[in-house]
Coordinates of C-alpha atoms (C1' of nucleotides) in Angstrom, one line a residue:
Chain A
M1 CA 28.9 -30.4 0.0
T2 CA 27.8 -30.8 3.6
E3 CA 24.3 -31.6 4.3
Q4 CA 23.2 -29.4 7.1
H5 CA 20.5 -30.2 9.6
F6 CA 18.8 -27.2 11.2
T7 CA 17.5 -26.9 14.6
L8 CA 17.3 -23.3 13.8
P9 CA 15.4 -22.4 10.7
L10 CA 17.4 -21.3 7.7
F11 CA 17.0 -17.6 6.9
T12 CA 17.4 -16.6 3.3
V13 CA 16.8 -13.6 1.0
D14 CA 15.1 -13.9 -2.4
N15 CA 14.7 -11.3 -5.1
V16 CA 11.9 -10.8 -7.5
M17 CA 13.4 -8.4 -10.1
F18 CA 11.1 -7.1 -12.8
A19 CA 12.0 -5.4 -16.0
I20 CA 10.1 -4.7 -19.2
D21 CA 11.3 -5.9 -22.5
N22 CA 9.5 -6.1 -25.8
A23 CA 6.3 -4.9 -24.2
K24 CA 6.3 -7.8 -21.7
L25 CA 7.0 -8.0 -18.0
N26 CA 10.0 -10.1 -17.3
V27 CA 11.4 -11.7 -14.2
L28 CA 15.1 -12.4 -13.6
L29 CA 15.8 -16.0 -12.8
V30 CA 19.0 -18.0 -12.2
K31 CA 19.5 -21.7 -12.8
R32 CA 20.5 -23.4 -9.6
A33 CA 23.8 -25.2 -9.5
A34 CA 23.3 -27.2 -6.4
E35 CA 20.9 -29.5 -4.6
P36 CA 18.1 -29.2 -3.8
Y37 CA 16.4 -28.3 -7.1
N38 CA 19.6 -28.6 -9.0
N39 CA 19.2 -27.2 -12.5
Y40 CA 15.9 -25.7 -11.7
W41 CA 15.3 -22.0 -12.4
S42 CA 14.9 -20.0 -9.2
L43 CA 14.9 -16.5 -7.8
P44 CA 18.4 -15.0 -7.2
G45 CA 19.0 -14.9 -3.5
G46 CA 21.1 -16.3 -0.7
V47 CA 22.1 -16.2 2.9
V48 CA 23.1 -13.1 4.8
D49 CA 26.8 -12.6 5.3
V50 CA 27.1 -10.8 8.6
T51 CA 30.5 -9.5 7.7
L52 CA 29.4 -8.0 4.3
D53 CA 25.8 -7.0 4.7
K54 CA 24.9 -4.1 6.9
D55 CA 21.3 -5.1 6.7
V56 CA 19.0 -7.4 4.7
E57 CA 18.6 -4.8 2.0
A58 CA 22.3 -4.7 1.5
C59 CA 22.3 -8.5 1.4
A60 CA 19.6 -8.5 -1.3
M61 CA 21.6 -5.9 -3.4
R62 CA 24.8 -7.9 -3.0
K63 CA 23.2 -11.2 -4.0
L64 CA 21.7 -9.6 -7.1
Q65 CA 24.9 -8.0 -8.1
Q66 CA 26.9 -11.2 -7.5
K67 CA 24.5 -13.7 -9.1
T68 CA 23.2 -11.6 -12.0
G69 CA 25.5 -8.6 -12.4
L70 CA 22.6 -6.2 -12.2
T71 CA 21.8 -3.6 -9.6
P72 CA 18.1 -2.7 -9.1
A73 CA 16.9 0.9 -9.5
Y74 CA 14.3 0.2 -6.8
L75 CA 14.2 -2.4 -4.0
E76 CA 11.7 -2.9 -1.3
Q77 CA 10.7 -5.7 1.1
L78 CA 7.9 -7.8 -0.1
E79 CA 7.0 -10.4 2.5
V80 CA 8.4 -13.2 4.5
F81 CA 7.6 -16.7 3.4
S82 CA 8.1 -19.5 5.9
G83 CA 7.3 -23.0 6.9
P84 CA 8.6 -26.5 7.3
D85 CA 7.8 -27.7 3.7
R86 CA 9.1 -25.0 1.4
D87 CA 12.6 -26.3 1.4
P88 CA 13.3 -30.0 1.5
R89 CA 16.2 -29.5 3.8
G90 CA 13.8 -28.4 6.5
Y91 CA 12.1 -25.4 8.1
S92 CA 13.0 -22.2 6.2
I93 CA 12.3 -18.6 6.3
S94 CA 12.8 -16.4 3.3
L95 CA 12.5 -12.6 3.0
A96 CA 11.4 -11.8 -0.5
F97 CA 12.4 -8.5 -2.1
F98 CA 10.7 -6.9 -4.9
A99 CA 12.9 -5.0 -7.4
L100 CA 12.6 -2.9 -10.5
L101 CA 15.1 -2.0 -13.2
P102 CA 15.2 -0.7 -16.8
Y103 CA 15.6 -3.7 -19.0
T104 CA 19.3 -4.7 -19.3
P105 CA 20.5 -7.9 -21.1
V106 CA 22.2 -10.3 -18.8
S107 CA 25.5 -12.0 -19.5
S108 CA 25.4 -15.5 -18.1
N109 CA 29.1 -15.9 -17.3
I110 CA 28.7 -15.0 -13.7
N111 CA 30.5 -17.2 -11.2
S112 CA 28.6 -19.8 -9.1
V113 CA 25.6 -19.8 -11.3
S114 CA 25.4 -21.6 -14.6
H115 CA 22.7 -19.4 -16.1
V116 CA 21.0 -16.1 -15.6
S117 CA 18.0 -15.1 -17.8
W118 CA 15.1 -12.8 -18.0
W119 CA 11.9 -14.8 -18.3
P120 CA 8.6 -13.3 -19.6
L121 CA 6.1 -13.5 -16.8
D122 CA 3.5 -15.0 -19.1
Q123 CA 5.8 -18.0 -19.8
L124 CA 6.6 -18.8 -16.3
H125 CA 3.7 -21.3 -15.9
Q126 CA 5.5 -23.5 -18.3
L127 CA 8.4 -23.8 -15.9
T128 CA 8.7 -25.6 -12.7
L129 CA 10.6 -23.2 -10.4
A130 CA 12.6 -24.2 -7.3
F131 CA 10.9 -24.1 -3.9
D132 CA 7.8 -21.8 -3.6
H133 CA 9.3 -19.3 -6.0
Q134 CA 6.4 -19.4 -8.4
H135 CA 4.2 -18.4 -5.4
I136 CA 6.5 -15.6 -4.4
I137 CA 6.6 -14.2 -7.9
H138 CA 2.9 -14.2 -8.0
H139 CA 2.7 -12.1 -4.8
A140 CA 5.4 -9.8 -6.1
H141 CA 3.4 -9.3 -9.4
Q142 CA 0.3 -8.4 -7.4
R143 CA 2.2 -5.9 -5.4
L144 CA 3.6 -4.4 -8.5
Q145 CA 0.2 -4.0 -10.1
Q146 CA -1.2 -2.5 -6.9
K147 CA 1.5 0.0 -6.7
A148 CA 1.3 0.9 -10.4
L149 CA -2.3 2.0 -9.7
Y150 CA -1.5 4.5 -7.0
S151 CA 2.2 5.4 -7.1
M152 CA 4.8 6.4 -9.6
L153 CA 6.9 3.3 -9.0
P154 CA 6.9 2.2 -12.7
V155 CA 9.4 5.0 -13.5
F156 CA 12.1 2.7 -12.1
C157 CA 11.5 0.5 -15.2
L158 CA 12.7 3.5 -17.3
P159 CA 16.0 5.3 -17.8
S160 CA 16.5 8.5 -15.8
T161 CA 14.9 10.6 -18.5
F162 CA 11.8 9.4 -20.1
T163 CA 8.7 10.5 -22.0
V164 CA 5.0 10.2 -21.0
G165 CA 4.6 7.7 -23.8
Q166 CA 7.2 5.5 -22.5
L167 CA 5.8 5.6 -19.0
K168 CA 2.3 4.9 -20.4
T169 CA 3.6 1.8 -22.1
V170 CA 5.3 0.6 -19.0
I171 CA 2.2 1.0 -16.8
E172 CA 0.0 -0.6 -19.4
T173 CA 2.4 -3.5 -19.6
I174 CA 2.3 -3.9 -15.8
L175 CA -1.4 -3.5 -15.5
G176 CA -2.2 -5.5 -18.6
K177 CA -4.7 -2.8 -19.7
E178 CA -4.8 0.5 -21.4
I179 CA -4.8 3.8 -19.4
Q180 CA -5.6 7.3 -20.5
R181 CA -2.6 9.4 -21.6
K182 CA -4.3 12.5 -20.3
S183 CA -4.8 11.0 -16.8
L184 CA -1.2 10.0 -16.7
M185 CA -0.1 13.5 -17.5
R186 CA -2.3 14.9 -14.8
R187 CA -0.7 12.5 -12.4
I188 CA 2.8 13.5 -13.4
E189 CA 1.8 17.1 -13.0
A190 CA 0.1 16.6 -9.7
S191 CA 2.9 14.5 -8.2
N192 CA 5.3 17.4 -8.5
M193 CA 8.1 14.8 -8.6
F194 CA 9.5 15.5 -12.1
T195 CA 11.2 18.2 -14.0
L196 CA 11.4 18.8 -17.8
T197 CA 14.4 18.8 -20.1
E198 CA 14.8 19.2 -23.9
Q199 CA 13.0 17.2 -26.5
K200 CA 13.3 13.8 -28.2
Q201 CA 11.8 12.2 -31.2
H202 CA 10.0 9.0 -31.6
S203 CA 8.7 6.8 -34.4
G204 CA 7.0 9.1 -36.8
G205 CA 5.3 11.5 -34.6
R206 CA 5.6 14.8 -32.7
Q207 CA 8.6 15.1 -30.4
A208 CA 7.9 14.2 -26.8
Q209 CA 8.8 16.1 -23.7
L210 CA 11.5 14.4 -21.6
Y211 CA 10.9 14.2 -17.8
Q212 CA 13.3 13.5 -15.1
L213 CA 12.9 12.7 -11.4
K214 CA 13.6 15.7 -9.2
P215 CA 16.6 14.9 -7.0
G216 CA 15.8 13.7 -3.5
V217 CA 12.2 12.9 -4.1
N218 CA 10.7 10.0 -2.3
I219 CA 8.6 8.4 -5.0
T220 CA 6.7 6.1 -2.7
H221 CA 4.8 8.9 -1.1
F222 CA 2.5 9.8 -3.9
N223 CA -1.1 8.5 -3.6
R224 CA -3.6 8.6 -6.3
N225 CA -5.8 6.0 -7.7
M226 CA -5.7 5.1 -11.3
G227 CA -8.1 2.8 -13.1
A228 CA -9.1 1.0 -9.9
Chain B
M1 CA 32.8 -24.9 -5.0
T2 CA 33.6 -24.3 -1.4
E3 CA 30.9 -24.3 1.3
Q4 CA 31.4 -21.2 3.3
H5 CA 31.0 -21.1 7.0
F6 CA 28.7 -18.3 8.0
T7 CA 28.0 -16.9 11.4
L8 CA 24.3 -17.2 11.4
P9 CA 22.3 -14.1 12.4
L10 CA 19.7 -14.5 15.1
F11 CA 16.2 -14.4 13.6
T12 CA 13.4 -13.3 15.9
V13 CA 9.8 -12.1 15.7
D14 CA 8.4 -9.0 17.4
N15 CA 4.9 -7.9 17.8
V16 CA 3.5 -4.4 17.9
M17 CA 0.0 -4.8 19.2
F18 CA -2.3 -1.8 19.3
A19 CA -5.5 -1.3 21.2
I20 CA -7.5 1.8 22.1
D21 CA -8.3 2.6 25.7
N22 CA -9.6 5.8 27.2
A23 CA -9.5 7.5 23.8
K24 CA -5.8 6.8 23.5
L25 CA -3.8 4.5 21.3
N26 CA -1.9 1.9 23.4
V27 CA 0.9 -0.5 22.7
L28 CA 1.4 -3.8 24.5
L29 CA 4.8 -4.1 26.1
V30 CA 6.5 -6.7 28.3
K31 CA 9.3 -6.2 30.8
R32 CA 12.3 -8.2 29.9
A33 CA 13.5 -10.8 32.5
A34 CA 16.9 -11.6 31.0
E35 CA 19.9 -9.9 29.6
P36 CA 20.4 -8.0 27.4
Y37 CA 18.2 -5.1 28.4
N38 CA 17.1 -6.9 31.5
N39 CA 14.1 -5.1 33.1
Y40 CA 13.6 -2.9 30.1
W41 CA 10.2 -2.7 28.5
S42 CA 10.1 -4.4 25.1
L43 CA 7.9 -5.7 22.3
P44 CA 6.6 -9.2 23.0
G45 CA 8.3 -11.6 20.7
G46 CA 10.8 -14.5 20.5
V47 CA 12.3 -17.1 18.3
V48 CA 10.6 -19.5 16.0
D49 CA 10.1 -23.0 17.3
V50 CA 10.2 -25.2 14.2
T51 CA 8.2 -27.9 16.0
L52 CA 5.4 -25.6 17.1
D53 CA 5.1 -22.9 14.5
K54 CA 3.8 -23.7 11.0
D55 CA 5.0 -20.4 9.8
V56 CA 6.1 -17.0 11.2
E57 CA 2.6 -15.8 11.6
A58 CA 1.9 -18.8 13.9
C59 CA 5.0 -18.0 15.8
A60 CA 3.9 -14.4 16.3
M61 CA 0.5 -15.5 17.5
R62 CA 2.0 -18.1 19.9
K63 CA 4.4 -15.6 21.3
L64 CA 1.7 -13.1 22.0
Q65 CA -0.5 -15.7 23.6
Q66 CA 2.3 -17.0 25.7
K67 CA 3.8 -13.7 26.8
T68 CA 0.7 -11.6 27.2
G69 CA -2.3 -13.9 27.2
L70 CA -3.9 -12.0 24.4
T71 CA -4.8 -13.1 20.9
P72 CA -4.9 -10.4 18.2
A73 CA -8.0 -9.8 16.1
Y74 CA -5.8 -8.8 13.2
L75 CA -2.1 -9.6 12.4
E76 CA 0.0 -8.7 9.5
Q77 CA 3.7 -8.6 8.7
L78 CA 5.1 -5.1 9.1
E79 CA 8.8 -5.1 8.1
V80 CA 12.1 -6.8 8.7
F81 CA 14.6 -4.9 10.8
S82 CA 18.1 -6.0 10.7
G83 CA 21.7 -5.2 11.3
P84 CA 24.8 -5.8 13.4
D85 CA 24.0 -3.2 16.0
R86 CA 20.4 -3.6 17.0
D87 CA 21.2 -6.4 19.5
P88 CA 24.3 -6.3 21.6
R89 CA 24.7 -10.0 21.2
G90 CA 25.4 -9.6 17.5
Y91 CA 23.9 -9.4 14.1
S92 CA 20.2 -9.9 14.3
I93 CA 17.2 -10.0 12.1
S94 CA 13.7 -9.3 13.4
L95 CA 10.4 -9.6 11.6
A96 CA 8.0 -7.2 13.1
F97 CA 4.3 -7.8 13.1
F98 CA 1.6 -5.3 13.4
A99 CA -1.5 -6.4 15.4
L100 CA -4.9 -5.0 16.4
L101 CA -7.2 -5.9 19.2
P102 CA -10.2 -4.5 21.1
Y103 CA -8.8 -3.3 24.3
T104 CA -8.5 -6.0 27.0
P105 CA -6.9 -5.5 30.3
V106 CA -3.8 -7.7 30.8
S107 CA -3.1 -9.8 33.8
S108 CA 0.6 -9.7 34.5
N109 CA 0.9 -13.2 36.0
I110 CA 2.2 -14.8 32.8
N111 CA 5.1 -17.2 33.1
S112 CA 8.6 -16.1 32.0
V113 CA 7.8 -12.4 31.9
S114 CA 7.7 -10.3 35.0
H115 CA 5.2 -7.7 33.7
V116 CA 2.9 -7.1 30.8
S117 CA 1.3 -3.8 30.3
W118 CA -0.5 -1.5 27.9
W119 CA 1.3 1.8 27.4
P120 CA -0.2 4.9 25.8
L121 CA 1.7 5.7 22.7
D122 CA 2.1 9.3 23.7
Q123 CA 3.9 8.3 26.8
L124 CA 6.4 6.0 25.1
H125 CA 9.0 8.7 24.6
Q126 CA 9.5 8.8 28.4
L127 CA 10.6 5.2 28.3
T128 CA 13.8 3.7 27.1
L129 CA 12.8 0.6 25.3
A130 CA 14.9 -2.5 24.6
F131 CA 16.8 -2.8 21.2
D132 CA 15.3 -0.7 18.4
H133 CA 11.8 -1.3 19.6
Q134 CA 11.0 2.4 19.8
H135 CA 11.9 2.6 16.1
I136 CA 9.8 -0.4 15.2
I137 CA 6.8 1.0 17.0
H138 CA 7.2 4.2 15.2
H139 CA 7.0 2.4 11.9
A140 CA 4.0 0.3 13.0
H141 CA 2.2 3.5 14.0
Q142 CA 2.8 5.1 10.7
R143 CA 1.5 2.0 8.9
L144 CA -1.6 2.0 11.1
Q145 CA -2.3 5.6 10.3
Q146 CA -1.8 5.0 6.6
K147 CA -4.2 2.0 6.6
A148 CA -6.8 3.9 8.7
L149 CA -7.0 6.4 5.8
Y150 CA -7.8 4.0 3.0
S151 CA -9.0 0.7 4.6
M152 CA -11.4 -0.5 7.2
L153 CA -8.7 -2.0 9.4
P154 CA -9.7 0.0 12.5
V155 CA -12.8 -2.2 13.0
F156 CA -10.4 -4.7 14.5
C157 CA -10.0 -2.4 17.5
L158 CA -13.8 -2.9 18.2
P159 CA -15.9 -5.8 19.3
S160 CA -17.6 -7.8 16.6
T161 CA -20.6 -5.6 16.6
F162 CA -20.1 -1.8 16.8
T163 CA -21.7 1.5 16.0
V164 CA -20.6 4.2 13.6
G165 CA -19.9 6.4 16.5
Q166 CA -17.5 3.9 18.0
L167 CA -15.6 3.4 14.7
K168 CA -15.4 7.2 14.3
T169 CA -13.8 7.5 17.7
V170 CA -11.3 4.7 16.9
I171 CA -10.3 6.2 13.6
E172 CA -10.0 9.7 15.1
T173 CA -7.8 8.3 17.9
I174 CA -5.6 6.6 15.4
L175 CA -5.3 9.6 13.0
G176 CA -5.1 12.1 15.8
K177 CA -7.7 14.3 14.0
E178 CA -11.4 14.5 13.5
I179 CA -13.2 13.0 10.6
Q180 CA -16.7 13.6 9.2
R181 CA -19.3 11.1 10.4
K182 CA -21.1 11.5 7.1
S183 CA -18.0 10.4 5.2
L184 CA -17.5 7.4 7.4
M185 CA -21.0 6.3 6.8
R186 CA -20.5 6.6 3.1
R187 CA -17.4 4.5 3.4
I188 CA -19.2 1.8 5.4
E189 CA -22.0 1.8 2.9
A190 CA -19.7 1.7 -0.2
S191 CA -17.5 -1.0 1.3
N192 CA -20.3 -3.5 1.3
M193 CA -18.5 -5.3 4.1
F194 CA -21.0 -5.0 6.9
T195 CA -24.5 -6.0 7.8
L196 CA -26.9 -4.4 10.3
T197 CA -28.4 -5.8 13.5
E198 CA -30.7 -4.4 16.2
Q199 CA -30.1 -1.3 18.2
K200 CA -28.2 -0.1 21.1
Q201 CA -28.2 3.0 23.3
H202 CA -25.4 5.3 24.2
S203 CA -24.7 8.0 26.7
G204 CA -27.6 10.4 26.4
G205 CA -28.5 10.2 22.8
R206 CA -30.4 8.5 20.0
Q207 CA -29.8 4.8 19.7
A208 CA -27.2 3.8 17.2
Q209 CA -27.4 1.2 14.5
L210 CA -25.1 -1.8 15.2
Y211 CA -22.9 -3.1 12.4
Q212 CA -21.2 -6.4 12.0
L213 CA -18.6 -7.7 9.5
K214 CA -20.1 -9.9 6.9
P215 CA -18.6 -13.4 7.2
G216 CA -15.7 -14.2 5.0
V217 CA -15.0 -10.7 3.9
N218 CA -11.4 -9.8 3.4
I219 CA -11.2 -6.4 5.0
T220 CA -7.9 -5.5 3.5
H221 CA -9.2 -5.2 0.0
F222 CA -11.1 -1.9 0.3
N223 CA -9.5 1.2 -1.0
R224 CA -10.8 4.6 -0.5
N225 CA -9.0 7.7 0.6
M226 CA -10.0 9.6 3.7
G227 CA -8.7 12.9 4.8
A228 CA -5.5 12.4 3.0
Chain C
dA1 C1' -41.9 20.2 28.5
dG2 C1' -37.8 21.7 27.3
dA3 C1' -32.7 21.1 27.0
dT4 C1' -28.9 18.2 25.8
dT5 C1' -26.7 14.8 23.4
dT6 C1' -25.8 11.6 20.0
dA7 C1' -27.5 9.4 15.4
dG8 C1' -28.4 9.9 10.9
dT9 C1' -29.7 12.7 6.4
dG10 C1' -29.7 16.3 2.6
dT11 C1' -27.1 19.1 0.0
dC12 C1' -23.5 22.0 -1.9
dC13 C1' -19.1 22.2 -3.7
dC14 C1' -14.7 20.7 -5.3
dA15 C1' -11.0 17.7 -6.8
dA16 C1' -9.6 13.7 -9.5
dC17 C1' -10.1 11.1 -13.3
dG18 C1' -12.2 8.4 -17.3
dA19 C1' -13.6 9.4 -21.8
dC20 C1' -13.0 11.4 -26.0
dA21 C1' -12.7 14.8 -29.4
dC22 C1' -9.6 18.2 -30.9
dT23 C1' -5.1 20.5 -32.0
dT24 C1' 0.0 20.4 -32.8
dA25 C1' 4.3 18.7 -34.4
dT26 C1' 7.1 15.5 -36.6
dA27 C1' 8.5 11.8 -40.2
dG28 C1' 7.6 9.4 -44.4
dT29 C1' 6.2 9.4 -49.0
dA30 C1' 4.0 10.6 -53.2
Chain D
dT1 C1' 5.8 20.8 -51.7
dA2 C1' 1.8 18.8 -50.3
dC3 C1' -0.5 15.0 -48.3
dT4 C1' -0.8 11.4 -44.8
dA5 C1' 0.2 8.8 -40.9
dT6 C1' 1.6 8.8 -36.2
dA7 C1' 2.4 10.2 -31.8
dA8 C1' 2.3 14.3 -28.4
dG9 C1' -0.4 17.2 -26.0
dT10 C1' -5.0 20.1 -24.7
dG11 C1' -10.0 21.2 -23.8
dT12 C1' -13.8 19.9 -21.7
dC13 C1' -17.9 17.1 -20.1
dG14 C1' -19.7 14.1 -16.9
dT15 C1' -19.2 11.0 -12.9
dT16 C1' -17.7 9.9 -8.4
dG17 C1' -16.1 10.4 -3.8
dG18 C1' -15.6 13.0 -0.1
dG19 C1' -15.2 17.5 2.9
dA20 C1' -18.2 20.8 5.1
dC21 C1' -22.2 21.8 7.4
dA22 C1' -26.9 22.5 8.3
dC23 C1' -30.8 20.0 9.2
dT24 C1' -33.9 16.2 11.2
dA25 C1' -34.6 12.2 14.6
dA26 C1' -34.5 9.8 18.7
dA27 C1' -33.0 9.1 23.1
dT28 C1' -31.8 10.7 28.2
dC29 C1' -31.7 14.1 31.9
dT30 C1' -33.7 17.6 34.7

DNA sequence: AGATTTAGTGTCCCAACGACACTTATAGTA
DNA sequence: TACTATAAGTGTCGTTGGGACACTAAATCT
């Protein structure tokens, strides 16, 4: 492995992918298999390949696919983190992405990475992550909480059809506090983003209405405050 | 594992700096003095100097200072624009910043750039800008309008002490529509971000109360919808 | 002194939402 | 079959923020 010395800063992409499992918010991490931070858990990311990636979003998607086998349901730019000290190899610039997905177990037999794993967010402080990835995750989490208050983003943590109860649980998990079911239904109604389907049962209760995203709806354009 | 050889994309920083003059929203542009797009108007920006810039924000500030002589009152990351076609020299990645400043005339005798000038936003469509800068400005404008609705950001287009009337004019210029003075005063009150000072007159009317940002207030953390 | 102009207030109404009690539908179990 | 637990969904009150707009206040101009 050749040690590279940059006169130009190194530009990389990192992904903070969230999913909800077992009523907990999880982040997808990969164990590094190279120096620096060999064997440390880190965010899945990498370097842009100008022959493969039509833009940085495509790069982020490709890296996620390649390193974790998963494809996010939602992806957006979070923020650029930069400086001379965040990578021991020298000045580096990283564009962090923020991604959501319905929880999917990961198989860790992906090439080039020894391990892939979902980690509950509330256990991350026990780990020492590579680079400033702990810091990046913290920012991503804050963004997720912000957006959960005033947008419908959390639906990307659910399958394509879902019930109000499921969405309520997801939002509560993200926010770490309870919300009013009534308020959520009003939001769903007012957003005009969803259609109904048949029915579906749940653990010992009345059957819940299934909702579904209307095709071609831009979910990021709904503004309403909740529990602020 | 084999170390792959990548053609590294060019990473640059571009600044969309807004100011209000003559009841119009203006963008600061510089005339390029090199290929490609020689003599085209463009956003002031450049490449990171790892010896000078402690991070990308510092780079953005330095480039603005160096190319235009102005220092923004507010600066935040906008978005990363990337792809193989936005720069004829090849694959490029640009982090765009979004900046605000009380209007200040520019002197165009800055080294390395032939001209610097404020351009009214509503005249930009008459120009052909370098690269995808028109596109970037469009995004920045949308962001500015969004934030003008639910934050106090527009105060950065005013001197450190200002009147409600001035702020009203600034917001109306940004949004392109009138807002209620009463509503604005309620927002100022509710935000708890400002203190009062003495008085000041205006063209043929009652003297207006001068407001001032409280020290150490993070202006980005006020959420309230206006005119949405 | 009166007109004009801008600053600031008082008040009505409506929309959004938290809170919470109430009704409805389903599964489990006696 | 009835009773109970549980989750889904509704009705409604009260609060809050903000649009609309008329009103008062203070300054300049003629």
